Each structure stands twice: as C-alpha cells, then as structure tokens.
Amino acid sequence: MTAQRETVKRDTREAILELAERLFYEKGFRGFSYADLAGPLNVKPAAIHYHFPSKDDLGVAIIERIRERLSLTAQRFEQDQSPWPQRLDTLFNYYSHLCDVHGGVCAIGISATEAESLGSAMQVQIRLLIKEVLNFLVQVLARGRDAGAFHFEGKAEDQATWILASLGGALQLQRLTGMAQLKTVIGEIRHNLISAD
C-alpha cells in the first residue's frame, strides 16, 4: 500500500472520529448513527464500518481520544511552573471551555446517563477516564497542599471526588440556568482550597 493511501485512510479515520466526538457531545452516544457520520463526511457507511466495525468500537475510540488529550494536559501540567492556584485554574478553564464548545457537557456526564446501554469495552474506557481525571486532581491537590498553597482536611482523594462531582453537577445545572452556576461552584472550590481559615 502506498504512503498516500495510508495517509488518506488515517485522515478519513480522524475525520470520522472528530465528527463522532462532536455528535457524542451534542446528542449522546446512542443519539447518532453511522448514517449521521457518512452524509456530512461524504463517504459511504461501509467506509465507517471499515475503520470502526461496530458502534462500540467507535465509542471506545472516542473515549481513548479524550483520554489522550487528558494525558497531554497532564504532561504540560508537569512542566508548568506557575503558582498552584493558577495551575488549578487550568482545570476550571477546561470546564468553562466545555460550556462554550460542547453546550456544558463532559464525556463522563454523558456516559453516566447512558451507562446501562454502553458496551462493556466502552464502559471500561469511561472508568479509566474517571480514574485518570481523579488521579490528575489528586496530584494537583496533594502537591499544592504540600507546597502550602491549598488548605483542606482529609485525603486528597476525597477532595478530588468532591471537586469532580461538584464540577460535573454544575455543568448539568448551567445547561438550564446559565454560566452563573458553574462560576459560583468554581469560586467556592477556589475559596475553600486557597483560604487558610
């Protein structure tokens, strides 16, 4: 196979994934079909089946793609030398970005509403995503507390779970009430972590 054909195949696969991820955020995983992908991409459904034989294969690839971006964010975070509160803002900015780009939903929240209907391989990927997000948060919180920048009682793991649940809930609320809810929750989390009282 020529290098040009390999590039076309790779580009087609990426185009499918990009559109599929957008539809995943807009409609939920069960809310779109291969026909919804084929039309806008000007390909036959068979071309999509070539890259992703089943819808669950596509779902796994979507979550793996999201996990890869999280991994890159964690790597950049390791190189970040800014004060810890500013590093925490990186996470908050991501959630604000979800409001702007994906209508206020995150992959974990979407998947939770459809958990019973998702294939086992996709459920594994979602659990890995949750674990990696929590691990990232735990590292930020623990290291920030060690540096004297964050103040909280108990385990960093418990604090991370509370923060993730708060942000996820705020995202859902803001879809009905507007950005004020998310901004309020972010403000409270910052205050609780940074205040020495």
PDB file of C-alpha atoms in Angstrom:
ATOM      1  CA  MET A   1       0.000   0.000   0.000  1.00  0.00           C
ATOM      2  CA  THR A   2       1.323   3.422  -0.900  1.00  0.00           C
ATOM      3  CA  ALA A   3       2.106   6.093   1.658  1.00  0.00           C
ATOM      4  CA  GLN A   4      -0.532   8.323   0.053  1.00  0.00           C
ATOM      5  CA  ARG A   5      -3.266   5.719   0.559  1.00  0.00           C
ATOM      6  CA  GLU A   6      -2.171   5.234   4.162  1.00  0.00           C
ATOM      7  CA  THR A   7      -2.433   8.990   4.710  1.00  0.00           C
ATOM      8  CA  VAL A   8      -5.926   9.081   3.192  1.00  0.00           C
ATOM      9  CA  LYS A   9      -7.014   6.195   5.429  1.00  0.00           C
ATOM     10  CA  ARG A  10      -5.590   7.905   8.505  1.00  0.00           C
ATOM     11  CA  ASP A  11      -7.197  11.232   7.539  1.00  0.00           C
ATOM     12  CA  THR A  12     -10.561   9.525   6.969  1.00  0.00           C
ATOM     13  CA  ARG A  13     -10.355   7.811  10.335  1.00  0.00           C
ATOM     14  CA  GLU A  14      -9.533  11.102  12.066  1.00  0.00           C
ATOM     15  CA  ALA A  15     -12.380  12.899  10.275  1.00  0.00           C
ATOM     16  CA  ILE A  16     -14.817  10.191  11.383  1.00  0.00           C
ATOM     17  CA  LEU A  17     -13.578  10.422  14.971  1.00  0.00           C
ATOM     18  CA  GLU A  18     -13.728  14.205  15.051  1.00  0.00           C
ATOM     19  CA  LEU A  19     -17.331  14.300  13.835  1.00  0.00           C
ATOM     20  CA  ALA A  20     -18.333  11.345  16.014  1.00  0.00           C
ATOM     21  CA  GLU A  21     -16.951  13.060  19.106  1.00  0.00           C
ATOM     22  CA  ARG A  22     -18.858  16.243  18.283  1.00  0.00           C
ATOM     23  CA  LEU A  23     -22.097  14.273  17.849  1.00  0.00           C
ATOM     24  CA  PHE A  24     -21.336  12.371  21.052  1.00  0.00           C
ATOM     25  CA  TYR A  25     -21.308  15.663  22.942  1.00  0.00           C
ATOM     26  CA  GLU A  26     -24.344  17.055  21.111  1.00  0.00           C
ATOM     27  CA  LYS A  27     -26.635  14.025  21.093  1.00  0.00           C
ATOM     28  CA  GLY A  28     -25.161  11.390  23.370  1.00  0.00           C
ATOM     29  CA  PHE A  29     -23.576   8.187  22.161  1.00  0.00           C
ATOM     30  CA  ARG A  30     -26.842   6.466  21.269  1.00  0.00           C
ATOM     31  CA  GLY A  31     -28.204   9.629  19.663  1.00  0.00           C
ATOM     32  CA  PHE A  32     -26.395   9.323  16.333  1.00  0.00           C
ATOM     33  CA  SER A  33     -25.844   6.633  13.724  1.00  0.00           C
ATOM     34  CA  TYR A  34     -23.265   5.799  11.096  1.00  0.00           C
ATOM     35  CA  ALA A  35     -25.579   7.448   8.559  1.00  0.00           C
ATOM     36  CA  ASP A  36     -25.245  10.711  10.538  1.00  0.00           C
ATOM     37  CA  LEU A  37     -21.490  10.435  10.031  1.00  0.00           C
ATOM     38  CA  ALA A  38     -21.499   9.278   6.414  1.00  0.00           C
ATOM     39  CA  GLY A  39     -23.557  12.170   4.991  1.00  0.00           C
ATOM     40  CA  PRO A  40     -21.512  15.128   6.263  1.00  0.00           C
ATOM     41  CA  LEU A  41     -18.242  13.316   5.511  1.00  0.00           C
ATOM     42  CA  ASN A  42     -19.403  12.376   2.013  1.00  0.00           C
ATOM     43  CA  VAL A  43     -18.487   8.715   2.493  1.00  0.00           C
ATOM     44  CA  LYS A  44     -20.492   5.503   2.451  1.00  0.00           C
ATOM     45  CA  PRO A  45     -21.418   3.872   5.768  1.00  0.00           C
ATOM     46  CA  ALA A  46     -19.237   0.954   4.672  1.00  0.00           C
ATOM     47  CA  ALA A  47     -16.214   3.260   4.879  1.00  0.00           C
ATOM     48  CA  ILE A  48     -17.048   3.965   8.517  1.00  0.00           C
ATOM     49  CA  HIS A  49     -17.519   0.250   9.208  1.00  0.00           C
ATOM     50  CA  TYR A  50     -14.082  -0.323   7.689  1.00  0.00           C
ATOM     51  CA  HIS A  51     -12.452   1.811  10.382  1.00  0.00           C
ATOM     52  CA  PHE A  52     -14.920   1.004  13.173  1.00  0.00           C
ATOM     53  CA  PRO A  53     -16.670  -2.332  12.586  1.00  0.00           C
ATOM     54  CA  SER A  54     -19.190  -1.705  15.376  1.00  0.00           C
ATOM     55  CA  LYS A  55     -20.614   1.345  17.100  1.00  0.00           C
ATOM     56  CA  ASP A  56     -18.955   0.183  20.317  1.00  0.00           C
ATOM     57  CA  ASP A  57     -15.580   0.181  18.539  1.00  0.00           C
ATOM     58  CA  LEU A  58     -16.252   3.795  17.629  1.00  0.00           C
ATOM     59  CA  GLY A  59     -17.248   4.611  21.214  1.00  0.00           C
ATOM     60  CA  VAL A  60     -14.042   3.120  22.562  1.00  0.00           C
ATOM     61  CA  ALA A  61     -12.023   5.194  20.075  1.00  0.00           C
ATOM     62  CA  ILE A  62     -13.859   8.392  21.100  1.00  0.00           C
ATOM     63  CA  ILE A  63     -13.072   7.896  24.785  1.00  0.00           C
ATOM     64  CA  GLU A  64      -9.470   6.875  24.033  1.00  0.00           C
ATOM     65  CA  ARG A  65      -9.113  10.134  22.084  1.00  0.00           C
ATOM     66  CA  ILE A  66     -10.396  12.126  25.076  1.00  0.00           C
ATOM     67  CA  ARG A  67      -8.028  10.222  27.370  1.00  0.00           C
ATOM     68  CA  GLU A  68      -5.075  11.018  25.103  1.00  0.00           C
ATOM     69  CA  ARG A  69      -5.854  14.740  25.379  1.00  0.00           C
ATOM     70  CA  LEU A  70      -6.049  14.426  29.157  1.00  0.00           C
ATOM     71  CA  SER A  71      -2.641  12.738  29.137  1.00  0.00           C
ATOM     72  CA  LEU A  72      -1.171  15.620  27.125  1.00  0.00           C
ATOM     73  CA  THR A  73      -2.707  18.112  29.566  1.00  0.00           C
ATOM     74  CA  ALA A  74      -1.120  16.227  32.475  1.00  0.00           C
ATOM     75  CA  GLN A  75       2.269  16.294  30.715  1.00  0.00           C
ATOM     76  CA  ARG A  76       2.018  20.064  30.151  1.00  0.00           C
ATOM     77  CA  PHE A  77       0.991  20.459  33.762  1.00  0.00           C
ATOM     78  CA  GLU A  78       4.199  18.749  34.872  1.00  0.00           C
ATOM     79  CA  GLN A  79       6.201  21.426  33.062  1.00  0.00           C
ATOM     80  CA  ASP A  80       4.110  24.296  34.422  1.00  0.00           C
ATOM     81  CA  GLN A  81       5.961  26.419  36.961  1.00  0.00           C
ATOM     82  CA  SER A  82       3.181  28.910  37.683  1.00  0.00           C
ATOM     83  CA  PRO A  83       1.692  29.216  41.209  1.00  0.00           C
ATOM     84  CA  TRP A  84      -0.559  26.350  42.277  1.00  0.00           C
ATOM     85  CA  PRO A  85      -3.828  28.341  42.232  1.00  0.00           C
ATOM     86  CA  GLN A  86      -3.131  29.251  38.604  1.00  0.00           C
ATOM     87  CA  ARG A  87      -2.467  25.625  37.787  1.00  0.00           C
ATOM     88  CA  LEU A  88      -5.809  24.726  39.339  1.00  0.00           C
ATOM     89  CA  ASP A  89      -7.383  27.315  37.047  1.00  0.00           C
ATOM     90  CA  THR A  90      -6.252  25.171  34.110  1.00  0.00           C
ATOM     91  CA  LEU A  91      -8.819  22.588  35.195  1.00  0.00           C
ATOM     92  CA  PHE A  92     -11.516  25.185  35.753  1.00  0.00           C
ATOM     93  CA  ASN A  93     -10.834  26.720  32.343  1.00  0.00           C
ATOM     94  CA  TYR A  94     -11.340  23.289  30.790  1.00  0.00           C
ATOM     95  CA  TYR A  95     -14.816  23.054  32.323  1.00  0.00           C
ATOM     96  CA  SER A  96     -15.652  26.580  31.192  1.00  0.00           C
ATOM     97  CA  HIS A  97     -14.441  25.572  27.727  1.00  0.00           C
ATOM     98  CA  LEU A  98     -16.896  22.656  27.759  1.00  0.00           C
ATOM     99  CA  CYS A  99     -19.696  25.175  28.238  1.00  0.00           C
ATOM    100  CA  ASP A 100     -18.567  27.194  25.246  1.00  0.00           C
ATOM    101  CA  VAL A 101     -17.799  24.321  22.893  1.00  0.00           C
ATOM    102  CA  HIS A 102     -19.990  21.392  23.914  1.00  0.00           C
ATOM    103  CA  GLY A 103     -23.020  23.055  25.456  1.00  0.00           C
ATOM    104  CA  GLY A 104     -21.985  22.303  29.004  1.00  0.00           C
ATOM    105  CA  VAL A 105     -21.497  18.575  28.993  1.00  0.00           C
ATOM    106  CA  CYS A 106     -18.469  16.402  29.685  1.00  0.00           C
ATOM    107  CA  ALA A 107     -17.721  12.892  28.478  1.00  0.00           C
ATOM    108  CA  ILE A 108     -18.192  11.463  31.968  1.00  0.00           C
ATOM    109  CA  GLY A 109     -21.582  13.118  32.406  1.00  0.00           C
ATOM    110  CA  ILE A 110     -22.849  11.992  29.013  1.00  0.00           C
ATOM    111  CA  SER A 111     -21.666   8.441  29.559  1.00  0.00           C
ATOM    112  CA  ALA A 112     -23.217   8.273  33.025  1.00  0.00           C
ATOM    113  CA  THR A 113     -26.676   8.938  31.585  1.00  0.00           C
ATOM    114  CA  GLU A 114     -26.214   6.134  29.053  1.00  0.00           C
ATOM    115  CA  ALA A 115     -24.164   3.732  31.181  1.00  0.00           C
ATOM    116  CA  GLU A 116     -26.621   0.830  31.019  1.00  0.00           C
ATOM    117  CA  SER A 117     -26.733   0.866  27.219  1.00  0.00           C
ATOM    118  CA  LEU A 118     -22.980   1.138  26.590  1.00  0.00           C
ATOM    119  CA  GLY A 119     -20.915  -1.888  25.621  1.00  0.00           C
ATOM    120  CA  SER A 120     -18.514  -3.371  28.157  1.00  0.00           C
ATOM    121  CA  ALA A 121     -15.383  -2.164  26.325  1.00  0.00           C
ATOM    122  CA  MET A 122     -16.665   1.413  26.293  1.00  0.00           C
ATOM    123  CA  GLN A 123     -17.600   1.184  29.969  1.00  0.00           C
ATOM    124  CA  VAL A 124     -14.021   0.123  30.706  1.00  0.00           C
ATOM    125  CA  GLN A 125     -12.734   3.201  28.848  1.00  0.00           C
ATOM    126  CA  ILE A 126     -15.089   5.503  30.765  1.00  0.00           C
ATOM    127  CA  ARG A 127     -13.941   4.057  34.084  1.00  0.00           C
ATOM    128  CA  LEU A 128     -10.328   4.579  33.038  1.00  0.00           C
ATOM    129  CA  LEU A 129     -11.138   8.190  32.110  1.00  0.00           C
ATOM    130  CA  ILE A 130     -12.737   8.818  35.508  1.00  0.00           C
ATOM    131  CA  LYS A 131      -9.760   7.238  37.260  1.00  0.00           C
ATOM    132  CA  GLU A 132      -7.288   9.348  35.274  1.00  0.00           C
ATOM    133  CA  VAL A 133      -9.191  12.592  35.884  1.00  0.00           C
ATOM    134  CA  LEU A 134      -9.325  11.819  39.601  1.00  0.00           C
ATOM    135  CA  ASN A 135      -5.625  10.852  39.688  1.00  0.00           C
ATOM    136  CA  PHE A 136      -4.746  14.130  37.975  1.00  0.00           C
ATOM    137  CA  LEU A 137      -6.801  16.084  40.508  1.00  0.00           C
ATOM    138  CA  VAL A 138      -5.297  14.167  43.423  1.00  0.00           C
ATOM    139  CA  GLN A 139      -1.782  15.039  42.234  1.00  0.00           C
ATOM    140  CA  VAL A 140      -2.681  18.724  41.892  1.00  0.00           C
ATOM    141  CA  LEU A 141      -4.310  18.851  45.319  1.00  0.00           C
ATOM    142  CA  ALA A 142      -1.691  16.842  47.199  1.00  0.00           C
ATOM    143  CA  ARG A 143       1.264  18.681  45.717  1.00  0.00           C
ATOM    144  CA  GLY A 144      -0.442  22.043  46.136  1.00  0.00           C
ATOM    145  CA  ARG A 145      -1.132  21.295  49.796  1.00  0.00           C
ATOM    146  CA  ASP A 146       2.472  20.143  50.315  1.00  0.00           C
ATOM    147  CA  ALA A 147       3.587  23.481  48.858  1.00  0.00           C
ATOM    148  CA  GLY A 148       1.324  25.350  51.312  1.00  0.00           C
ATOM    149  CA  ALA A 149      -0.939  26.743  48.579  1.00  0.00           C
ATOM    150  CA  PHE A 150      -4.046  24.623  49.281  1.00  0.00           C
ATOM    151  CA  HIS A 151      -5.750  24.014  52.589  1.00  0.00           C
ATOM    152  CA  PHE A 152      -8.204  21.169  53.119  1.00  0.00           C
ATOM    153  CA  GLU A 153      -8.887  18.448  55.658  1.00  0.00           C
ATOM    154  CA  GLY A 154      -8.671  14.753  54.954  1.00  0.00           C
ATOM    155  CA  LYS A 155      -7.428  12.845  51.954  1.00  0.00           C
ATOM    156  CA  ALA A 156      -6.678  14.430  48.603  1.00  0.00           C
ATOM    157  CA  GLU A 157      -8.619  11.533  47.016  1.00  0.00           C
ATOM    158  CA  ASP A 158     -11.806  12.533  48.868  1.00  0.00           C
ATOM    159  CA  GLN A 159     -11.327  16.192  47.971  1.00  0.00           C
ATOM    160  CA  ALA A 160     -10.784  15.265  44.316  1.00  0.00           C
ATOM    161  CA  THR A 161     -14.007  13.240  44.245  1.00  0.00           C
ATOM    162  CA  TRP A 162     -15.934  16.149  45.765  1.00  0.00           C
ATOM    163  CA  ILE A 163     -14.492  18.617  43.238  1.00  0.00           C
ATOM    164  CA  LEU A 164     -15.181  16.372  40.241  1.00  0.00           C
ATOM    165  CA  ALA A 165     -18.757  15.752  41.389  1.00  0.00           C
ATOM    166  CA  SER A 166     -19.280  19.474  42.022  1.00  0.00           C
ATOM    167  CA  LEU A 167     -17.992  20.483  38.603  1.00  0.00           C
ATOM    168  CA  GLY A 168     -19.987  17.769  36.840  1.00  0.00           C
ATOM    169  CA  GLY A 169     -23.169  18.779  38.654  1.00  0.00           C
ATOM    170  CA  ALA A 170     -22.562  22.457  37.923  1.00  0.00           C
ATOM    171  CA  LEU A 171     -22.174  21.645  34.231  1.00  0.00           C
ATOM    172  CA  GLN A 172     -25.566  19.955  34.225  1.00  0.00           C
ATOM    173  CA  LEU A 173     -27.197  22.847  36.094  1.00  0.00           C
ATOM    174  CA  GLN A 174     -25.739  25.509  33.825  1.00  0.00           C
ATOM    175  CA  ARG A 175     -27.462  23.922  30.831  1.00  0.00           C
ATOM    176  CA  LEU A 176     -30.737  25.063  32.415  1.00  0.00           C
ATOM    177  CA  THR A 177     -29.689  28.121  34.389  1.00  0.00           C
ATOM    178  CA  GLY A 178     -26.678  29.579  32.585  1.00  0.00           C
ATOM    179  CA  MET A 179     -22.975  30.006  33.286  1.00  0.00           C
ATOM    180  CA  ALA A 180     -23.543  31.659  36.672  1.00  0.00           C
ATOM    181  CA  GLN A 181     -23.927  28.256  38.354  1.00  0.00           C
ATOM    182  CA  LEU A 182     -20.581  26.971  37.117  1.00  0.00           C
ATOM    183  CA  LYS A 183     -18.818  30.218  38.017  1.00  0.00           C
ATOM    184  CA  THR A 184     -20.309  30.078  41.525  1.00  0.00           C
ATOM    185  CA  VAL A 185     -19.142  26.490  42.075  1.00  0.00           C
ATOM    186  CA  ILE A 186     -15.659  27.252  40.750  1.00  0.00           C
ATOM    187  CA  GLY A 187     -15.469  30.287  43.043  1.00  0.00           C
ATOM    188  CA  GLU A 188     -16.473  28.192  46.076  1.00  0.00           C
ATOM    189  CA  ILE A 189     -13.952  25.466  45.280  1.00  0.00           C
ATOM    190  CA  ARG A 190     -11.172  28.040  44.885  1.00  0.00           C
ATOM    191  CA  HIS A 191     -12.144  29.782  48.109  1.00  0.00           C
ATOM    192  CA  ASN A 192     -12.318  26.517  50.081  1.00  0.00           C
ATOM    193  CA  LEU A 193      -8.924  25.377  48.811  1.00  0.00           C
ATOM    194  CA  ILE A 194      -6.993  28.634  48.985  1.00  0.00           C
ATOM    195  CA  SER A 195      -8.451  30.143  52.155  1.00  0.00           C
ATOM    196  CA  ALA A 196      -6.299  29.383  55.183  1.00  0.00           C
ATOM    197  CA  ASP A 197      -9.279  29.671  57.551  1.00  0.00           C
TER     198      ASP A 197
END
